[in-house]
Amino acid sequence: MLDQYGRSISYLRLSVTELCNLRCRYCMPEDGVCKKNHDEMLTQEEMLTVVRACAALGVTKLRITGGEPLVKPGIVELCRKAAATDGICEVCVTTNGILLPKLARPLREAGVSRLNISLDTLVPEKYRHITRYGELDQALAGIKAALDEGFAKVKLNAVLIGGFNDDEIPALAELSRIYPVDVRFIELMPMYDSGDFGPEAFIPYTRVTEALPDLEPLPADGSVAKLYRLPGAQGSIGLISPVSAHFCAACNRIRVTADGKLKPCLHSADEISVKGLSYDAMVETVRTAILSKPKWHGELSYLERSRAARNMNQIGG
Ligand code: SAM
Ligand code: SF4
C-alpha cells in the first residue's frame, strides 16, 4: 500500500532475536543485551501473523534479521513458513555468516533466496577487534557455504569506518570481481550507545568512489543503494548513504522488532506494539503504521545521534 507521501511499502524487515554470537562495536554493547522475558518477545506464530498481515497490505519482500537470526531456535521452520505465505515473493536473511556452514543448505531448501553477509574486514585481527571476538575464518567459511548452495544472490555488507577499514575498500570491492557476490558499503550510523566512534569514523560513501576510480555506474534497481561495477566484475558495488545523502524519499520498508514493536522509520523513536494481536487487528495496526511513516528520518551525524532509542541489534539494520 502507499503511505501518505506516495511511497509504496513493499518490504518488511523482521528482526527475530536481539541476541547475537558476536558483539560488533557499532551495533551492540560488549556485555550483550539484558535478556528480556520470554513472554515479551514475539512468538513464531506472532511473527508469521505479522508476515501475513504485511503481505495482505502489499508487502512482497521479507528480510529476516536480528541480532543474529541464525542463533534463533526454529529459524529454518520460520523461514519455510514465511516463504510459503501468499504474496511473499522473496525471503532474504541478513547474517554474520558464522553459522552458515551448518545452515546454508537448510535455509536454501526452506525457500530463502538471498543472503546478506556482514564482512567489514579481511584482516583476522581487525575482524576480531570489530566483532569483539569473532574469527574471520568462520565468516569466510560461511560465505563459501552460501556460494556453494547457489542462492539467487549473495551480498557482502561492509560498514565503512574511517581509520578502521577505509584502507581495505579496494580489497573488499575486489571480492565482487573474484566471486559472484555484490559488495555493499554502508555508512556508519550513530545509534543509541553503539560504540564511541569519533568524528573521523563517520566517513561518507564518496570515500569509496574516490578509492575506486574505475567504478562504472549501473542503473538503479529500486533499492536504496547507488550501484556501480568494477570493470569485468561478476557482482556490483553498492553504496548506502543514510548519513551523508539520505534516501527517505525512496524508502519502501517497515520494520518489526523481536519484542513486537513496529517501527515505521529506523531512526525514529515511534513504535507501535503488535504483540498479541489477532490477524485482523494486525492488518489494521500495520495499515495505521504505514500511514504514520514520517517523510524523513531527520539529521544524522556523530553529533546528532539516531533518535531510535535502540541499538542496531534491537532493530535489525
Ligand atoms: N547479525 C546480522 C548481521 O550482522 O548481518 C544481522 C543483524 S545486523 C544488526 C544488520 C546489519 O546492520 C549488518 O549489516 C550490520 O553491519 C549493520 N549495522 C549494525 N550496526 C550498524 C551501524 N551502527 N551503522 C551501520 N550499519 C550497522
Ligand atoms: Fe551481531 Fe550483526 Fe550486530 Fe554484529 S552487526 S553484533 S553480528 S547483530
Coordinates of N, CA and C in Angstrom, one line a residue, residues 37-210:
N37 N 12.3 -11.0 29.1 CA 11.4 -12.1 29.5 C 10.8 -12.7 28.2
H38 N 10.8 -14.0 28.2 CA 10.3 -14.8 27.1 C 9.0 -14.2 26.5
D39 N 8.1 -13.9 27.5 CA 6.8 -13.6 27.0 C 6.7 -12.1 26.6
E40 N 7.8 -11.4 26.6 CA 7.8 -10.0 26.0 C 8.1 -10.1 24.5
M41 N 8.7 -11.3 24.1 CA 9.1 -11.4 22.7 C 8.0 -12.0 21.8
L42 N 8.1 -11.7 20.5 CA 7.1 -12.3 19.6 C 7.3 -13.8 19.6
T43 N 6.2 -14.5 19.6 CA 6.3 -16.0 19.3 C 6.5 -16.2 17.8
Q44 N 6.8 -17.4 17.4 CA 6.9 -17.7 16.0 C 5.6 -17.5 15.3
E45 N 4.5 -17.9 16.0 CA 3.2 -17.7 15.4 C 2.9 -16.2 15.2
E46 N 3.2 -15.4 16.2 CA 3.0 -13.9 16.0 C 3.8 -13.3 14.9
M47 N 5.1 -13.8 14.7 CA 5.9 -13.3 13.6 C 5.2 -13.7 12.3
L48 N 4.7 -14.9 12.2 CA 4.0 -15.3 10.9 C 2.8 -14.5 10.7
T49 N 2.1 -14.1 11.8 CA 0.9 -13.2 11.7 C 1.3 -11.9 11.1
V50 N 2.4 -11.3 11.6 CA 3.0 -10.1 11.1 C 3.2 -10.2 9.6
V51 N 3.9 -11.3 9.2 CA 4.2 -11.5 7.8 C 2.9 -11.6 6.9
R52 N 2.0 -12.4 7.4 CA 0.7 -12.5 6.7 C 0.0 -11.2 6.5
A53 N -0.1 -10.4 7.6 CA -0.8 -9.1 7.6 C -0.1 -8.1 6.6
C54 N 1.3 -8.1 6.7 CA 2.0 -7.2 5.8 C 1.8 -7.6 4.4
A55 N 1.8 -9.0 4.1 CA 1.6 -9.4 2.7 C 0.2 -9.0 2.2
A56 N -0.8 -9.1 3.1 CA -2.1 -8.7 2.7 C -2.2 -7.2 2.3
L57 N -1.2 -6.4 2.8 CA -1.2 -5.0 2.5 C -0.2 -4.7 1.4
G58 N 0.3 -5.7 0.8 CA 1.2 -5.4 -0.4 C 2.7 -5.6 -0.2
V59 N 3.1 -6.1 1.0 CA 4.5 -6.4 1.1 C 4.8 -7.7 0.4
T60 N 5.9 -7.7 -0.4 CA 6.3 -8.8 -1.2 C 7.6 -9.4 -0.8
K61 N 8.4 -8.5 -0.2 CA 9.8 -8.9 0.1 C 9.9 -8.9 1.7
L62 N 10.5 -10.0 2.2 CA 10.7 -10.1 3.6 C 12.2 -10.3 3.9
R63 N 12.7 -9.6 4.8 CA 14.1 -9.8 5.3 C 14.1 -10.3 6.7
I64 N 14.7 -11.4 7.0 CA 14.8 -11.9 8.4 C 16.1 -11.4 8.9
T65 N 16.1 -10.7 10.0 CA 17.3 -10.1 10.6 C 17.4 -10.3 12.1
G66 N 18.3 -9.6 12.7 CA 18.4 -9.7 14.2 C 19.1 -8.5 14.8
G67 N 19.8 -8.6 15.8 CA 20.5 -9.7 16.3 C 21.0 -10.7 15.2
E68 N 21.5 -11.8 15.6 CA 21.9 -12.8 14.7 C 20.8 -13.8 14.5
P69 N 20.1 -13.7 13.3 CA 18.9 -14.6 13.1 C 19.2 -16.1 13.2
L70 N 20.4 -16.4 12.9 CA 20.7 -17.9 12.8 C 20.9 -18.5 14.2
V71 N 21.0 -17.7 15.2 CA 21.0 -18.3 16.6 C 19.6 -18.5 17.1
K72 N 18.6 -18.1 16.4 CA 17.2 -18.3 16.8 C 16.8 -19.7 16.7
P73 N 16.4 -20.4 17.7 CA 15.8 -21.7 17.6 C 14.6 -21.7 16.6
G74 N 14.6 -22.7 15.7 CA 13.4 -22.7 14.8 C 13.5 -21.8 13.6
I75 N 14.7 -21.3 13.4 CA 14.8 -20.3 12.3 C 14.5 -20.8 10.9
V76 N 14.9 -22.1 10.7 CA 14.6 -22.7 9.4 C 13.1 -22.9 9.1
E77 N 12.4 -23.3 10.2 CA 11.0 -23.5 10.1 C 10.3 -22.2 9.8
L78 N 10.7 -21.2 10.6 CA 10.2 -19.8 10.4 C 10.3 -19.3 8.9
C79 N 11.5 -19.5 8.4 CA 11.8 -19.1 7.0 C 10.9 -19.9 6.1
R80 N 10.8 -21.2 6.3 CA 9.9 -22.0 5.4 C 8.5 -21.5 5.4
K81 N 8.0 -21.3 6.6 CA 6.6 -20.9 6.7 C 6.4 -19.5 6.1
A82 N 7.4 -18.6 6.3 CA 7.3 -17.2 5.8 C 7.3 -17.3 4.3
A83 N 8.2 -18.1 3.7 CA 8.4 -18.2 2.3 C 7.1 -18.8 1.6
A84 N 6.4 -19.5 2.4 CA 5.1 -20.1 1.8 C 3.9 -19.2 2.0
T85 N 4.1 -18.0 2.5 CA 3.0 -17.1 2.7 C 2.5 -16.5 1.4
D86 N 1.2 -16.5 1.2 CA 0.7 -15.9 0.0 C 1.2 -14.4 -0.2
G87 N 1.7 -14.1 -1.3 CA 2.1 -12.7 -1.5 C 3.6 -12.4 -1.3
I88 N 4.2 -13.3 -0.5 CA 5.7 -13.1 -0.3 C 6.4 -13.7 -1.4
C89 N 7.1 -12.9 -2.2 CA 7.9 -13.4 -3.3 C 9.3 -13.7 -3.0
E90 N 9.8 -13.1 -2.0 CA 11.2 -13.2 -1.8 C 11.5 -13.2 -0.3
V91 N 12.3 -14.2 0.2 CA 12.7 -14.2 1.6 C 14.2 -14.1 1.6
C92 N 14.7 -13.1 2.3 CA 16.2 -12.8 2.4 C 16.6 -12.9 3.9
V93 N 17.8 -13.3 4.1 CA 18.3 -13.3 5.5 C 19.6 -12.5 5.6
T94 N 19.7 -11.7 6.6 CA 20.9 -10.9 6.9 C 21.6 -11.6 8.1
T95 N 22.9 -12.0 7.9 CA 23.6 -12.8 8.9 C 25.0 -12.4 9.0
N96 N 25.7 -12.7 10.1 CA 27.1 -12.5 10.1 C 27.8 -13.7 9.5
G97 N 27.1 -14.8 9.1 CA 27.7 -15.9 8.4 C 28.3 -17.0 9.2
I98 N 28.5 -16.7 10.5 CA 29.2 -17.7 11.3 C 28.6 -19.1 11.3
L99 N 27.2 -19.1 11.3 CA 26.5 -20.4 11.4 C 26.1 -21.0 10.0
L100 N 26.6 -20.3 9.0 CA 26.1 -20.7 7.6 C 26.7 -22.1 7.2
P101 N 27.9 -22.5 7.6 CA 28.3 -23.8 7.2 C 27.3 -24.9 7.6
K102 N 26.6 -24.7 8.7 CA 25.6 -25.7 9.1 C 24.2 -25.4 8.5
L103 N 23.9 -24.1 8.3 CA 22.5 -23.7 8.0 C 22.3 -23.2 6.6
A104 N 23.3 -23.0 5.8 CA 23.1 -22.5 4.4 C 22.1 -23.4 3.6
R105 N 22.4 -24.7 3.7 CA 21.6 -25.7 2.9 C 20.1 -25.7 3.4
P106 N 19.9 -25.9 4.7 CA 18.5 -25.9 5.2 C 17.8 -24.6 4.8
L107 N 18.5 -23.5 4.9 CA 17.8 -22.2 4.6 C 17.4 -22.2 3.1
R108 N 18.4 -22.6 2.3 CA 18.1 -22.6 0.8 C 16.9 -23.5 0.6
E109 N 16.9 -24.7 1.2 CA 15.8 -25.7 1.0 C 14.5 -25.1 1.5
A110 N 14.5 -24.2 2.5 CA 13.3 -23.7 3.2 C 12.7 -22.5 2.3
G111 N 13.5 -22.1 1.3 CA 12.9 -21.1 0.4 C 13.6 -19.7 0.5
V112 N 14.6 -19.6 1.3 CA 15.4 -18.4 1.3 C 16.1 -18.2 0.0
S113 N 15.9 -17.1 -0.6 CA 16.6 -17.0 -2.0 C 17.9 -16.1 -1.9
R114 N 17.9 -15.2 -0.9 CA 19.1 -14.3 -0.9 C 19.7 -14.2 0.5
L115 N 21.0 -14.1 0.5 CA 21.7 -13.9 1.8 C 22.5 -12.6 1.8
N116 N 22.4 -11.8 2.8 CA 23.4 -10.7 3.0 C 24.3 -11.1 4.2
I117 N 25.6 -11.0 3.9 CA 26.5 -11.5 5.0 C 27.4 -10.3 5.3
S118 N 27.5 -10.0 6.6 CA 28.3 -8.9 7.1 C 29.8 -9.2 7.1
L119 N 30.6 -8.4 6.5 CA 32.1 -8.6 6.4 C 32.7 -7.2 6.3
D120 N 33.3 -6.8 7.4 CA 33.9 -5.4 7.4 C 35.3 -5.4 7.1
T121 N 36.0 -6.5 7.2 CA 37.5 -6.5 7.0 C 37.9 -7.9 6.6
L122 N 39.1 -7.9 5.9 CA 39.7 -9.2 5.5 C 40.9 -9.5 6.4
V123 N 41.1 -8.8 7.4 CA 42.3 -9.0 8.3 C 41.8 -9.6 9.6
P124 N 42.3 -10.8 9.9 CA 41.8 -11.6 11.1 C 41.8 -10.8 12.4
E125 N 42.9 -10.0 12.7 CA 43.0 -9.3 13.9 C 41.9 -8.2 13.9
K126 N 41.7 -7.6 12.8 CA 40.7 -6.5 12.7 C 39.3 -7.0 12.9
Y127 N 39.1 -8.2 12.3 CA 37.8 -8.9 12.4 C 37.5 -9.1 13.9
R128 N 38.5 -9.7 14.6 CA 38.4 -10.0 16.0 C 38.1 -8.7 16.8
H129 N 38.8 -7.6 16.4 CA 38.6 -6.3 17.1 C 37.2 -5.8 16.9
I130 N 36.7 -5.7 15.7 CA 35.4 -5.0 15.4 C 34.3 -5.9 15.9
T131 N 34.4 -7.2 15.9 CA 33.3 -8.1 16.4 C 33.5 -8.4 17.8
R132 N 34.5 -8.0 18.4 CA 35.0 -8.2 19.8 C 35.5 -9.6 20.1
Y133 N 35.0 -10.6 19.3 CA 35.7 -12.0 19.5 C 35.4 -12.9 18.3
G134 N 35.0 -12.4 17.2 CA 34.7 -13.3 16.0 C 36.0 -13.7 15.3
E135 N 35.9 -14.8 14.6 CA 37.0 -15.3 13.9 C 36.7 -15.2 12.4
L136 N 37.6 -14.5 11.7 CA 37.4 -14.2 10.2 C 37.2 -15.5 9.5
D137 N 38.0 -16.5 9.8 CA 37.9 -17.8 9.1 C 36.5 -18.4 9.1
Q138 N 35.8 -18.2 10.2 CA 34.4 -18.7 10.3 C 33.5 -18.0 9.4
A139 N 33.7 -16.6 9.4 CA 32.8 -15.8 8.5 C 33.1 -16.2 7.0
L140 N 34.3 -16.4 6.7 CA 34.7 -16.8 5.3 C 34.1 -18.1 4.9
A141 N 34.2 -19.1 5.9 CA 33.6 -20.4 5.7 C 32.1 -20.3 5.4
G142 N 31.4 -19.3 6.1 CA 30.0 -19.1 5.9 C 29.7 -18.5 4.5
I143 N 30.6 -17.7 4.1 CA 30.4 -17.1 2.7 C 30.6 -18.2 1.7
K144 N 31.6 -19.0 1.9 CA 31.8 -20.1 1.0 C 30.6 -21.1 0.9
A145 N 30.0 -21.4 2.1 CA 28.9 -22.3 2.2 C 27.7 -21.6 1.4
A146 N 27.5 -20.3 1.5 CA 26.4 -19.6 0.8 C 26.6 -19.7 -0.7
L147 N 27.9 -19.6 -1.1 CA 28.1 -19.6 -2.6 C 27.9 -21.1 -3.1
D148 N 28.3 -22.0 -2.3 CA 28.2 -23.4 -2.7 C 26.7 -23.8 -2.9
E149 N 25.8 -23.2 -2.1 CA 24.4 -23.6 -2.1 C 23.6 -22.9 -3.3
G150 N 24.2 -22.0 -4.0 CA 23.6 -21.4 -5.2 C 22.4 -20.5 -4.8
F151 N 22.5 -19.7 -3.8 CA 21.5 -18.7 -3.6 C 21.4 -17.8 -4.8
A152 N 20.2 -17.2 -5.0 CA 20.0 -16.3 -6.2 C 20.9 -15.1 -6.1
K153 N 21.2 -14.7 -4.8 CA 22.0 -13.5 -4.6 C 22.8 -13.7 -3.3
V154 N 24.1 -13.4 -3.3 CA 24.8 -13.3 -2.0 C 25.4 -11.9 -2.0
K155 N 25.1 -11.1 -1.0 CA 25.7 -9.8 -0.9 C 26.6 -9.8 0.4
L156 N 27.7 -9.0 0.3 CA 28.5 -8.8 1.4 C 28.4 -7.4 1.9
N157 N 28.0 -7.2 3.2 CA 27.8 -5.8 3.7 C 29.0 -5.4 4.5
A158 N 29.6 -4.3 4.2 CA 30.7 -3.7 5.0 C 30.3 -2.4 5.5
V159 N 30.4 -2.2 6.8 CA 30.2 -0.9 7.4 C 31.5 -0.1 7.2
L160 N 31.3 1.1 6.6 CA 32.5 1.9 6.4 C 32.9 2.6 7.7
I161 N 34.2 2.4 8.1 CA 34.6 3.0 9.4 C 36.0 3.7 9.1
G162 N 36.0 5.0 9.2 CA 37.2 5.7 8.9 C 38.3 5.4 9.9
G163 N 39.5 5.1 9.5 CA 40.6 4.7 10.4 C 40.6 3.2 10.7
F164 N 39.5 2.6 10.2 CA 39.5 1.1 10.5 C 39.5 0.3 9.2
N165 N 38.6 0.5 8.3 CA 38.6 -0.3 7.1 C 38.6 0.5 5.8
D166 N 38.8 1.9 5.9 CA 38.8 2.6 4.7 C 40.0 2.2 3.8
D167 N 41.1 1.7 4.4 CA 42.2 1.3 3.6 C 41.9 -0.1 2.9
E168 N 40.8 -0.7 3.3 CA 40.5 -2.0 2.7 C 39.4 -1.9 1.6
I169 N 39.0 -0.7 1.3 CA 37.9 -0.5 0.3 C 38.3 -1.3 -1.0
P170 N 39.5 -1.1 -1.6 CA 39.8 -1.9 -2.8 C 39.8 -3.4 -2.6
A171 N 40.3 -3.9 -1.5 CA 40.4 -5.3 -1.3 C 38.9 -5.9 -1.1
L172 N 38.1 -5.2 -0.4 CA 36.7 -5.7 -0.2 C 36.0 -5.6 -1.5
A173 N 36.2 -4.5 -2.3 CA 35.5 -4.4 -3.6 C 35.9 -5.5 -4.5
E174 N 37.2 -5.8 -4.4 CA 37.8 -6.9 -5.3 C 37.0 -8.2 -5.2
L175 N 36.4 -8.4 -4.1 CA 35.6 -9.7 -3.9 C 34.5 -9.8 -4.9
S176 N 34.0 -8.7 -5.4 CA 33.0 -8.7 -6.4 C 33.5 -9.1 -7.8
R177 N 34.8 -9.0 -7.9 CA 35.4 -9.5 -9.2 C 35.8 -11.0 -9.1
I178 N 36.2 -11.4 -7.9 CA 36.7 -12.8 -7.8 C 35.5 -13.7 -7.7
Y179 N 34.4 -13.3 -7.0 CA 33.3 -14.2 -6.7 C 32.0 -13.6 -7.2
P180 N 31.0 -14.4 -7.4 CA 29.7 -13.8 -7.8 C 28.9 -13.2 -6.7
V181 N 29.5 -12.2 -6.1 CA 28.9 -11.5 -4.9 C 28.8 -10.0 -5.2
D182 N 27.7 -9.4 -4.6 CA 27.6 -7.9 -4.6 C 28.2 -7.5 -3.3
V183 N 29.0 -6.4 -3.4 CA 29.6 -5.8 -2.2 C 28.9 -4.5 -1.9
R184 N 28.4 -4.3 -0.6 CA 27.7 -3.1 -0.2 C 28.5 -2.4 0.8
F185 N 28.8 -1.1 0.6 CA 29.5 -0.3 1.7 C 28.4 0.6 2.3
I186 N 28.3 0.5 3.6 CA 27.2 1.1 4.4 C 27.8 2.2 5.3
E187 N 27.3 3.4 5.2 CA 27.9 4.4 6.1 C 27.5 4.0 7.6
L188 N 28.5 4.3 8.5 CA 28.3 4.0 9.9 C 27.2 4.9 10.4
M189 N 26.2 4.3 11.1 CA 25.1 5.1 11.6 C 25.3 5.3 13.1
P190 N 25.1 6.5 13.7 CA 25.3 6.7 15.1 C 24.1 6.3 15.9
M191 N 24.1 5.1 16.4 CA 23.0 4.5 17.1 C 23.1 4.9 18.6
Y192 N 22.1 4.4 19.3 CA 21.9 4.8 20.7 C 23.2 4.8 21.6
D193 N 23.7 3.6 21.8 CA 25.0 3.6 22.5 C 26.0 2.6 21.8
S194 N 26.0 2.7 20.5 CA 26.7 1.7 19.7 C 28.1 2.1 19.5
G195 N 28.9 2.2 20.6 CA 30.3 2.5 20.5 C 30.6 3.9 20.5
D196 N 31.9 4.1 20.8 CA 32.4 5.5 21.0 C 33.2 5.9 19.8
F197 N 32.5 6.0 18.6 CA 33.3 6.3 17.4 C 33.4 7.8 17.3
G198 N 34.6 8.3 17.1 CA 34.8 9.8 16.9 C 34.4 10.2 15.5
P199 N 34.5 11.5 15.3 CA 34.1 12.1 14.0 C 34.8 11.5 12.8
E200 N 36.1 11.1 13.0 CA 36.8 10.5 11.9 C 36.3 9.2 11.4
A201 N 35.5 8.5 12.3 CA 34.9 7.2 11.9 C 33.8 7.3 10.9
F202 N 33.1 8.5 10.9 CA 31.9 8.7 10.1 C 32.4 9.2 8.7
I203 N 32.7 8.3 7.8 CA 33.1 8.8 6.5 C 32.0 8.6 5.5
P204 N 31.9 9.5 4.5 CA 30.8 9.4 3.5 C 31.1 8.4 2.5
Y205 N 30.1 8.0 1.8 CA 30.2 7.0 0.7 C 31.1 7.4 -0.4
T206 N 31.3 8.7 -0.5 CA 32.2 9.2 -1.6 C 33.6 8.8 -1.4
R207 N 34.0 8.4 -0.2 CA 35.3 7.8 0.0 C 35.5 6.6 -0.8
V208 N 34.4 5.9 -1.1 CA 34.5 4.6 -1.9 C 34.7 5.0 -3.3
T209 N 34.0 6.0 -3.8 CA 34.2 6.3 -5.2 C 35.6 6.9 -5.5
E210 N 36.1 7.6 -4.4 CA 37.5 8.1 -4.6 C 38.5 7.0 -4.6

